[in-house]
Short mmCIF file of C-alpha atoms and ligand atoms in Angstrom, two decimals:
data_model
loop_
_atom_site.label_atom_id
_atom_site.label_comp_id
_atom_site.label_asym_id
_atom_site.label_seq_id
_atom_site.Cartn_x
_atom_site.Cartn_y
_atom_site.Cartn_z
CA MET A 1 74.14 72.39 92.50
CA SER A 2 76.62 71.44 95.19
CA LYS A 3 78.86 74.11 96.61
CA ILE A 4 82.55 74.30 95.82
CA THR A 5 84.61 73.21 98.80
CA MET A 6 87.93 74.63 99.96
CA ASN A 7 90.21 72.22 101.77
CA LYS A 8 92.53 74.94 103.04
CA PRO A 9 91.37 78.16 104.69
CA ILE A 10 92.33 81.68 103.67
CA VAL A 11 92.52 84.67 105.99
CA GLU A 12 89.54 87.03 105.84
CA MET A 13 90.03 90.53 107.24
CA ASP A 14 86.83 92.50 107.62
CA GLY A 15 86.96 96.30 107.67
CA ASP A 16 85.06 99.52 108.08
CA GLU A 17 82.19 101.72 106.93
CA MET A 18 80.68 101.35 103.45
CA THR A 19 83.13 98.69 102.35
CA ARG A 20 82.15 96.62 105.39
CA ILE A 21 78.52 96.84 104.23
CA LEU A 22 79.55 95.78 100.71
CA TRP A 23 81.64 92.96 102.20
CA GLY A 24 78.57 91.36 103.74
CA MET A 25 76.49 91.80 100.58
CA ILE A 26 79.21 90.29 98.37
CA LYS A 27 79.49 87.27 100.64
CA ASP A 28 75.73 86.76 100.86
CA GLU A 29 74.93 87.25 97.19
CA LEU A 30 78.02 86.22 95.24
CA LEU A 31 80.09 83.86 97.36
CA THR A 32 78.32 81.72 99.95
CA PRO A 33 75.58 80.51 97.56
CA TYR A 34 78.32 78.92 95.42
CA VAL A 35 81.33 78.30 97.63
CA ASP A 36 81.57 76.66 101.01
CA LEU A 37 83.80 79.52 102.16
CA ASN A 38 86.64 78.31 104.30
CA THR A 39 88.06 81.43 105.92
CA GLU A 40 89.64 82.35 109.21
CA TYR A 41 87.86 85.55 110.10
CA PHE A 42 89.63 88.54 111.66
CA ASP A 43 87.60 91.64 112.43
CA LEU A 44 89.80 94.60 111.56
CA GLY A 45 86.91 97.01 112.00
CA LEU A 46 88.22 99.98 114.00
CA LYS A 47 86.06 99.19 117.02
CA HIS A 48 87.55 95.74 117.35
CA ARG A 49 91.09 96.93 116.63
CA ASN A 50 90.65 99.32 119.52
CA GLU A 51 89.27 96.62 121.80
CA THR A 52 92.23 94.36 121.08
CA ASP A 53 94.84 97.15 121.22
CA ASP A 54 95.35 96.44 117.50
CA GLN A 55 96.51 92.89 118.28
CA VAL A 56 93.92 91.59 115.81
CA THR A 57 95.78 93.24 112.91
CA LYS A 58 99.06 91.63 113.89
CA ASP A 59 97.38 88.24 114.41
CA ALA A 60 95.75 88.46 110.99
CA ALA A 61 99.07 89.26 109.33
CA GLU A 62 100.89 86.46 111.16
CA ARG A 63 98.19 83.98 110.17
CA THR A 64 98.44 85.18 106.56
CA LYS A 65 102.12 84.26 106.63
CA GLU A 66 101.13 80.73 107.61
CA LEU A 67 98.17 80.23 105.28
CA GLY A 68 99.65 82.07 102.27
CA VAL A 69 96.51 83.91 101.11
CA ALA A 70 94.36 86.69 102.57
CA VAL A 71 91.54 88.95 101.46
CA LYS A 72 91.10 92.29 103.16
CA CYS A 73 88.32 94.86 103.32
CA ALA A 74 89.22 98.56 103.38
CA THR A 75 89.90 99.88 106.88
CA ILE A 76 90.04 103.26 108.54
CA THR A 77 93.48 104.66 109.24
CA PRO A 78 92.79 106.69 112.36
CA ASN A 79 93.46 110.42 112.50
CA ALA A 80 92.49 112.89 115.23
CA ALA A 81 88.87 113.00 114.05
CA ARG A 82 88.59 109.21 114.15
CA VAL A 83 90.08 109.06 117.65
CA LYS A 84 87.15 111.20 118.76
CA GLU A 85 84.53 109.52 116.60
CA TYR A 86 85.42 106.01 117.85
CA ASP A 87 86.65 107.04 121.29
CA LEU A 88 89.97 105.31 120.61
CA LYS A 89 92.51 104.46 123.28
CA GLU A 90 95.18 105.71 120.91
CA MET A 91 95.71 106.64 117.28
CA TRP A 92 96.33 103.11 115.99
CA LYS A 93 98.68 102.76 113.04
CA SER A 94 97.51 102.14 109.49
CA PRO A 95 96.52 98.44 109.28
CA ASN A 96 98.03 98.23 105.81
CA GLY A 97 101.31 99.57 107.15
CA THR A 98 101.27 97.03 109.99
CA ILE A 99 100.46 94.14 107.65
CA ARG A 100 103.08 95.26 105.14
CA SER A 101 105.77 95.47 107.75
CA ILE A 102 104.99 91.94 108.98
CA LEU A 103 104.78 90.42 105.49
CA ASP A 104 107.58 92.60 104.09
CA GLY A 105 105.77 92.81 100.78
CA THR A 106 105.28 94.97 97.72
CA VAL A 107 101.90 96.32 96.64
CA PHE A 108 100.83 95.75 93.03
CA ARG A 109 97.93 97.84 91.75
CA THR A 110 96.07 96.91 88.59
CA PRO A 111 93.06 98.59 86.95
CA ILE A 112 90.08 96.49 85.89
CA LEU A 113 89.27 97.27 82.28
CA VAL A 114 85.74 97.20 80.88
CA LYS A 115 84.37 98.28 77.51
CA GLY A 116 82.62 101.59 77.87
CA ILE A 117 85.06 102.98 80.44
CA GLU A 118 87.94 103.98 78.21
CA PRO A 119 91.35 104.99 79.54
CA CYS A 120 92.37 108.58 78.80
CA VAL A 121 95.40 107.26 76.95
CA ARG A 122 93.85 105.83 73.78
CA ASN A 123 96.55 103.26 73.08
CA TRP A 124 96.36 101.63 76.54
CA GLU A 125 94.50 98.45 75.67
CA LYS A 126 95.74 96.29 78.50
CA PRO A 127 96.03 97.15 82.18
CA ILE A 128 99.31 98.53 83.50
CA THR A 129 100.23 97.14 86.92
CA LEU A 130 102.22 99.44 89.12
CA ALA A 131 104.59 98.12 91.80
CA ARG A 132 105.89 100.68 94.24
CA HIS A 133 108.86 100.07 96.50
CA ALA A 134 107.43 101.02 99.86
CA TYR A 135 110.56 101.67 101.89
CA GLY A 136 113.04 104.47 102.27
CA ASP A 137 114.34 107.19 99.96
CA VAL A 138 112.68 110.55 100.47
CA TYR A 139 109.98 108.98 102.71
CA LYS A 140 112.61 108.37 105.39
CA ASN A 141 114.66 111.49 104.77
CA VAL A 142 116.57 113.73 107.12
CA GLU A 143 116.65 117.39 106.20
CA ILE A 144 118.49 120.49 107.23
CA LYS A 145 117.60 124.05 106.41
CA VAL A 146 121.03 125.54 105.93
CA PRO A 147 121.11 128.96 107.59
CA GLY A 148 124.13 130.38 105.77
CA LYS A 149 127.74 129.97 104.75
CA GLY A 150 129.31 126.59 105.55
CA LYS A 151 129.98 123.04 104.36
CA GLY A 152 127.45 120.21 104.21
CA TYR A 153 128.78 116.64 104.44
CA LEU A 154 127.51 113.11 104.01
CA VAL A 155 129.12 110.95 106.70
CA PHE A 156 129.02 107.22 107.42
CA GLU A 157 130.62 105.81 110.57
CA GLY A 158 131.09 102.05 110.36
CA GLU A 159 130.81 99.92 113.48
CA ASP A 160 134.40 98.86 112.81
CA GLY A 161 135.57 102.44 112.91
CA THR A 162 135.79 103.14 109.18
CA VAL A 163 134.54 106.55 108.21
CA CYS A 164 133.35 107.65 104.77
CA LYS A 165 132.85 111.34 104.26
CA GLU A 166 131.75 113.24 101.16
CA LEU A 167 131.38 116.95 100.77
CA ILE A 168 127.87 117.64 99.53
CA HIS A 169 128.19 121.35 99.03
CA ASP A 170 130.23 124.33 100.07
CA PHE A 171 127.46 126.81 100.79
CA LYS A 172 128.07 130.47 100.08
CA GLY A 173 124.73 131.35 101.60
CA ALA A 174 121.47 129.83 102.90
CA GLY A 175 120.14 126.65 101.31
CA ILE A 176 118.83 123.15 101.99
CA LEU A 177 120.24 119.68 102.58
CA GLN A 178 118.63 116.26 102.48
CA GLY A 179 119.89 112.80 103.46
CA ILE A 180 118.13 109.67 102.22
CA HIS A 181 118.85 105.98 102.46
CA ASN A 182 117.79 102.52 101.46
CA THR A 183 118.97 99.03 102.38
CA ASP A 184 120.08 96.09 100.26
CA ALA A 185 117.71 93.89 102.25
CA SER A 186 114.67 95.97 101.34
CA ILE A 187 115.64 96.33 97.68
CA THR A 188 116.23 92.57 97.52
CA SER A 189 112.76 91.85 98.94
CA PHE A 190 111.25 94.29 96.48
CA ALA A 191 113.03 92.60 93.57
CA HIS A 192 111.91 89.11 94.63
CA SER A 193 108.29 90.23 95.01
CA CYS A 194 108.39 91.80 91.53
CA PHE A 195 109.95 88.81 89.81
CA LYS A 196 107.59 86.40 91.59
CA TYR A 197 104.52 88.41 90.70
CA ALA A 198 105.58 88.81 87.05
CA LEU A 199 105.96 85.04 86.77
CA ASP A 200 102.67 84.55 88.49
CA MET A 201 100.81 86.91 86.17
CA LYS A 202 102.87 85.94 83.11
CA LYS A 203 103.50 89.60 82.37
CA ASP A 204 106.65 91.45 81.35
CA LEU A 205 108.38 93.31 84.16
CA TRP A 206 109.83 96.78 83.72
CA PHE A 207 111.95 98.49 86.32
CA SER A 208 113.05 102.10 86.10
CA ALA A 209 115.43 104.33 88.04
CA LYS A 210 117.95 107.06 87.29
CA ASP A 211 121.30 105.30 87.46
CA THR A 212 122.95 107.63 84.92
CA ILE A 213 122.66 110.49 87.40
CA SER A 214 122.63 108.56 90.67
CA LYS A 215 125.66 106.39 89.98
CA LYS A 216 125.77 104.68 93.38
CA TYR A 217 122.28 104.98 94.85
CA ASP A 218 120.05 104.19 91.89
CA HIS A 219 122.76 102.05 90.37
CA ASN A 220 122.56 99.83 93.43
CA PHE A 221 118.85 99.22 92.72
CA LYS A 222 119.65 98.37 89.11
CA ASP A 223 122.47 96.00 90.09
CA ILE A 224 120.49 94.15 92.75
CA PHE A 225 117.62 93.61 90.34
CA ALA A 226 120.01 92.44 87.61
CA ASP A 227 121.91 90.04 89.88
CA ILE A 228 118.77 88.44 91.29
CA PHE A 229 117.25 88.16 87.85
CA GLU A 230 120.31 86.49 86.33
CA SER A 231 120.84 84.04 89.16
CA GLU A 232 117.27 83.09 90.07
CA TYR A 233 114.67 84.09 87.53
CA LYS A 234 116.09 84.37 84.01
CA GLN A 235 115.40 80.78 83.08
CA LYS A 236 111.90 80.85 84.56
CA PHE A 237 111.13 84.05 82.64
CA ASP A 238 112.35 82.43 79.41
CA GLU A 239 110.17 79.42 80.05
CA ALA A 240 107.16 81.63 80.77
CA GLY A 241 107.84 83.69 77.64
CA ILE A 242 108.13 86.97 79.54
CA THR A 243 110.92 89.51 79.77
CA TYR A 244 112.61 91.69 82.35
CA PHE A 245 113.55 95.14 81.14
CA TYR A 246 115.43 97.89 82.96
CA THR A 247 115.36 101.44 81.66
CA LEU A 248 115.74 105.01 82.87
CA ILE A 249 112.64 106.49 84.52
CA ASP A 250 112.20 109.20 81.88
CA ASP A 251 112.57 106.65 79.10
CA ALA A 252 110.06 104.40 80.87
CA VAL A 253 107.51 107.22 81.11
CA ALA A 254 107.87 107.99 77.41
CA ARG A 255 107.56 104.34 76.42
CA ILE A 256 104.61 103.64 78.72
CA MET A 257 102.66 106.52 77.22
CA LYS A 258 103.17 105.06 73.73
CA SER A 259 102.60 101.43 74.72
CA SER A 260 99.47 99.30 74.62
CA GLY A 261 99.98 98.41 78.30
CA GLY A 262 100.01 94.93 79.76
CA MET A 263 103.26 95.19 81.72
CA ILE A 264 104.14 95.35 85.39
CA TRP A 265 106.04 98.56 86.07
CA ALA A 266 108.21 98.51 89.17
CA CYS A 267 109.13 101.94 90.52
CA LYS A 268 111.20 103.34 93.31
CA ASN A 269 109.22 104.78 96.21
CA TYR A 270 108.73 108.35 94.98
CA ASP A 271 108.32 107.41 91.31
CA GLY A 272 105.74 104.83 92.35
CA ASP A 273 103.82 107.35 94.45
CA VAL A 274 103.55 109.75 91.52
CA MET A 275 103.13 107.25 88.70
CA SER A 276 100.49 105.14 90.44
CA ASP A 277 98.20 108.15 90.73
CA MET A 278 98.81 109.03 87.10
CA VAL A 279 98.20 105.51 85.83
CA SER A 280 95.15 104.88 88.01
CA SER A 281 93.40 108.14 87.20
CA ALA A 282 94.12 107.71 83.49
CA PHE A 283 92.44 104.30 83.61
CA GLY A 284 89.25 105.75 85.05
CA SER A 285 88.26 105.15 88.63
CA LEU A 286 89.79 104.23 91.97
CA ALA A 287 86.78 101.98 92.46
CA MET A 288 88.08 99.85 89.57
CA MET A 289 91.56 99.36 90.93
CA THR A 290 92.70 96.17 92.63
CA SER A 291 95.63 95.86 94.92
CA VAL A 292 97.66 92.87 96.04
CA LEU A 293 100.47 92.73 98.55
CA VAL A 294 103.02 90.10 97.53
CA SER A 295 105.70 89.08 100.01
CA PRO A 296 109.15 87.97 98.84
CA LEU A 297 108.27 84.50 100.17
CA GLY A 298 105.19 84.33 97.97
CA VAL A 299 102.39 85.23 100.41
CA TYR A 300 99.46 87.14 98.87
CA GLU A 301 97.03 89.62 100.41
CA TYR A 302 94.27 90.99 98.15
CA GLU A 303 92.21 94.14 98.58
CA ALA A 304 90.56 97.05 96.79
CA ALA A 305 92.78 100.09 96.26
CA HIS A 306 90.15 102.55 97.52
CA GLY A 307 89.24 103.39 101.09
CA THR A 308 86.14 102.81 103.18
CA VAL A 309 84.03 105.32 101.20
CA GLN A 310 83.07 107.21 104.33
CA ARG A 311 80.80 109.74 102.62
CA HIS A 312 78.57 106.98 101.25
CA TYR A 313 78.52 105.25 104.63
CA TYR A 314 77.11 108.31 106.37
CA LYS A 315 74.38 108.47 103.73
CA HIS A 316 73.72 104.78 104.30
CA LEU A 317 73.45 105.39 108.06
CA LYS A 318 70.85 108.09 107.43
CA GLY A 319 68.84 105.55 105.46
CA GLU A 320 69.59 107.19 102.14
CA GLU A 321 70.28 105.15 99.04
CA THR A 322 73.90 104.68 98.02
CA SER A 323 75.48 103.68 94.75
CA THR A 324 78.87 102.43 95.85
CA ASN A 325 80.98 100.47 93.41
CA SER A 326 81.81 96.99 94.71
CA VAL A 327 83.93 95.85 91.76
CA ALA A 328 87.38 96.22 93.32
CA THR A 329 86.20 94.46 96.49
CA ILE A 330 84.68 91.62 94.44
CA PHE A 331 87.99 91.30 92.57
CA ALA A 332 89.86 91.19 95.87
CA TRP A 333 87.79 88.11 96.71
CA THR A 334 88.21 86.51 93.29
CA GLY A 335 91.95 87.18 93.41
CA ALA A 336 92.26 85.46 96.78
CA LEU A 337 90.01 82.54 95.83
CA ARG A 338 91.86 82.00 92.55
CA LYS A 339 95.23 82.10 94.27
CA SER A 340 94.00 79.68 96.93
CA GLY A 341 92.65 77.42 94.19
CA GLU A 342 95.98 77.50 92.38
CA MET A 343 97.94 76.74 95.54
CA THR A 344 95.73 73.81 96.52
CA GLY A 345 95.03 72.44 93.03
CA ASN A 346 91.34 73.34 93.32
CA LYS A 347 90.34 73.80 89.68
CA GLU A 348 86.68 74.43 90.47
CA LEU A 349 87.57 77.34 92.73
CA VAL A 350 89.81 78.89 90.07
CA GLU A 351 87.03 78.55 87.51
CA PHE A 352 84.53 80.11 89.88
CA ALA A 353 86.80 83.13 90.38
CA ASP A 354 87.08 83.50 86.60
CA ARG A 355 83.31 83.24 86.15
CA LEU A 356 82.53 85.78 88.85
CA GLU A 357 84.97 88.28 87.35
CA ALA A 358 83.54 87.71 83.88
CA ALA A 359 79.97 88.17 85.20
CA THR A 360 80.97 91.42 86.93
CA ILE A 361 82.50 92.83 83.76
CA LYS A 362 79.61 91.61 81.62
CA THR A 363 77.10 93.32 83.91
CA ILE A 364 78.83 96.66 83.45
CA GLU A 365 79.30 96.14 79.73
CA SER A 366 75.58 95.47 79.41
CA GLY A 367 74.96 98.97 80.79
CA ARG A 368 74.19 98.21 84.45
CA MET A 369 76.62 100.02 86.76
CA THR A 370 77.05 102.21 89.82
CA LYS A 371 76.90 105.99 89.66
CA ASP A 372 80.67 106.58 89.64
CA LEU A 373 80.97 104.61 86.40
CA ALA A 374 77.76 105.99 84.87
CA LEU A 375 79.33 109.45 85.16
CA ILE A 376 82.36 108.50 83.06
CA THR A 377 81.10 105.83 80.68
CA SER A 378 81.00 106.32 76.94
CA MET A 379 77.80 104.22 76.81
CA SER A 380 74.78 106.23 75.82
CA ALA A 381 72.16 105.21 78.38
CA PRO A 382 73.69 103.50 81.40
CA GLN A 383 71.35 102.12 84.04
CA VAL A 384 72.43 103.44 87.44
CA MET A 385 72.13 100.83 90.17
CA ASN A 386 72.26 101.23 93.91
CA SER A 387 74.93 99.39 95.93
CA GLU A 388 72.87 96.29 96.55
CA GLY A 389 71.08 96.34 93.20
CA PHE A 390 74.34 96.21 91.32
CA ILE A 391 75.54 93.17 93.27
CA LYS A 392 72.19 91.45 92.63
CA GLU A 393 72.53 92.17 88.90
CA ILE A 394 75.94 90.50 88.93
CA ARG A 395 74.34 87.48 90.54
CA LYS A 396 71.74 87.36 87.76
CA THR A 397 74.49 87.52 85.15
CA LEU A 398 76.42 84.80 86.96
CA GLU A 399 73.40 82.52 87.07
CA ALA A 400 72.52 83.16 83.43
CA VAL A 401 75.76 81.66 82.10
P1 NAP B 1 87.88 106.62 99.76
O1 NAP B 1 87.19 105.76 100.72
O2 NAP B 1 88.70 105.91 98.73
O3 NAP B 1 86.80 107.53 99.03
C1 NAP B 1 87.04 108.78 98.44
C2 NAP B 1 85.96 109.11 97.43
O4 NAP B 1 86.21 108.37 96.23
C3 NAP B 1 84.57 108.70 97.85
O5 NAP B 1 83.97 109.67 98.64
C4 NAP B 1 83.91 108.49 96.51
O6 NAP B 1 83.60 109.72 95.86
C5 NAP B 1 85.02 107.86 95.71
N1 NAP B 1 85.05 106.38 95.84
C6 NAP B 1 86.03 105.63 96.38
N2 NAP B 1 85.72 104.34 96.31
C7 NAP B 1 84.52 104.26 95.72
C8 NAP B 1 83.65 103.20 95.39
N3 NAP B 1 83.99 101.93 95.66
N4 NAP B 1 82.48 103.48 94.79
C9 NAP B 1 82.13 104.75 94.52
N5 NAP B 1 82.90 105.81 94.81
C10 NAP B 1 84.08 105.56 95.41
O7 NAP B 1 88.85 107.64 100.49
P2 NAP B 1 88.61 108.58 101.76
O8 NAP B 1 87.21 109.03 101.83
O9 NAP B 1 89.69 109.57 101.65
O10 NAP B 1 88.93 107.67 102.99
C11 NAP B 1 87.94 107.04 103.78
C12 NAP B 1 88.64 106.14 104.79
O11 NAP B 1 89.30 105.10 104.08
C13 NAP B 1 89.69 106.84 105.61
O12 NAP B 1 89.45 106.61 106.99
C14 NAP B 1 91.01 106.21 105.18
O13 NAP B 1 91.86 106.03 106.27
C15 NAP B 1 90.58 104.88 104.64
N6 NAP B 1 91.43 104.33 103.57
C16 NAP B 1 91.69 102.99 103.64
C17 NAP B 1 92.42 102.37 102.66
C18 NAP B 1 92.66 100.90 102.76
O14 NAP B 1 92.22 100.25 103.68
N7 NAP B 1 93.36 100.31 101.82
C19 NAP B 1 92.87 103.10 101.55
C20 NAP B 1 92.57 104.47 101.49
C21 NAP B 1 91.84 105.06 102.50
P3 NAP B 1 82.20 110.49 96.02
O15 NAP B 1 82.04 110.78 97.47
O16 NAP B 1 82.42 111.70 95.17
O17 NAP B 1 81.13 109.62 95.50
MG1 MG B 2 100.26 109.30 96.64
#
């Protein structure tokens, strides 16, 4: 059988620890035997980031902008312990943060559903994709611990000299104050990424905020979404047979719990932080969660939602057997290959991505899985595979169809 060719490269960002080990196995067993992989390789492993003063991360992100599609392995975000462990020149920033700030994108997280790993919420039949606005609000707050009696104000001084001033509270005693902000530019980017991704996935888009209480702040989010939708996306949504729906955050929570899933749920920064952990844990396992960064210009970067699985890596280094789940990393690859296939009209590549995903799911549904899934499956006698064994089983399934 001849290998599938790719006439346009995608960006490949390698990473750290156990996921770096899985990365190599996935390529060797599941990709290169079938696809003549055309990637531009960037080594985002911490050692190389340190050697290049983190330039490699910026280069990878810039190249992603040009090529349109990237696949990324999990990477270490250095903390004090990592600075020591890797003898780092400095505590380099989170690669995902760096990439996100260059691509100006929104992260969409979607669980991978398989029979035998049931979500805690019985009526969730289809995956719920969560989109979190990753700028501003309480994450860029300014706070004051009010010591005692006095007035707290919100003040804006325009460059042209205009001043807006609102009394927040006339304190009779000690208390607290918080100032938060967002920008129309960031909200606009967020809205475009959400509308684009909904069209791309052909899924309904929900957006929630609290505009009844926050009549200027949250209302601004609602208005920007509504304006962009009406002027640029309404017709495309109609044609695709999908809908855009705005509702209050508390109403959204109530409806989501009663729904069968299948929608993209866009949330403000804090809501997204909280709700993504709720949705992902209710669906089962972080190792079954994919993540894609979508820029407002339509650039896509795929990865697994979990980290580098450090604990398993140290076992691996000691020569002990590991049973690390590679599903989300495999789906990062299939997501990127499918997107590349769609962008370049490469039907074979799209079909390959579909087949590899189907083979991965089928392998688990036939009872062969890694330990993390074996612990939570409703199947009676799952066969626990080690990291490499599981990938080899997927290859067998792939070749059997
Ligand atoms: P983690 O790598 O997500 O792993 C936490 C625990 O979750 C693991 O110890 C393991 O539990 C379980 N787990 C996660 N993924 C799994 C998989 N594929 N298969 C089986 N079990 C899995 O988080 P962490 O240990 O907190 O972080 C490790 C490093 O990852 C950190 O340096 C952090 O900076 C980085 N990180 C990177 C990204 C990213 O690049 N997107 C995201 C998050 C964290 P058991 O040990 O109980 O088996
Ligand atoms: Mg969180």
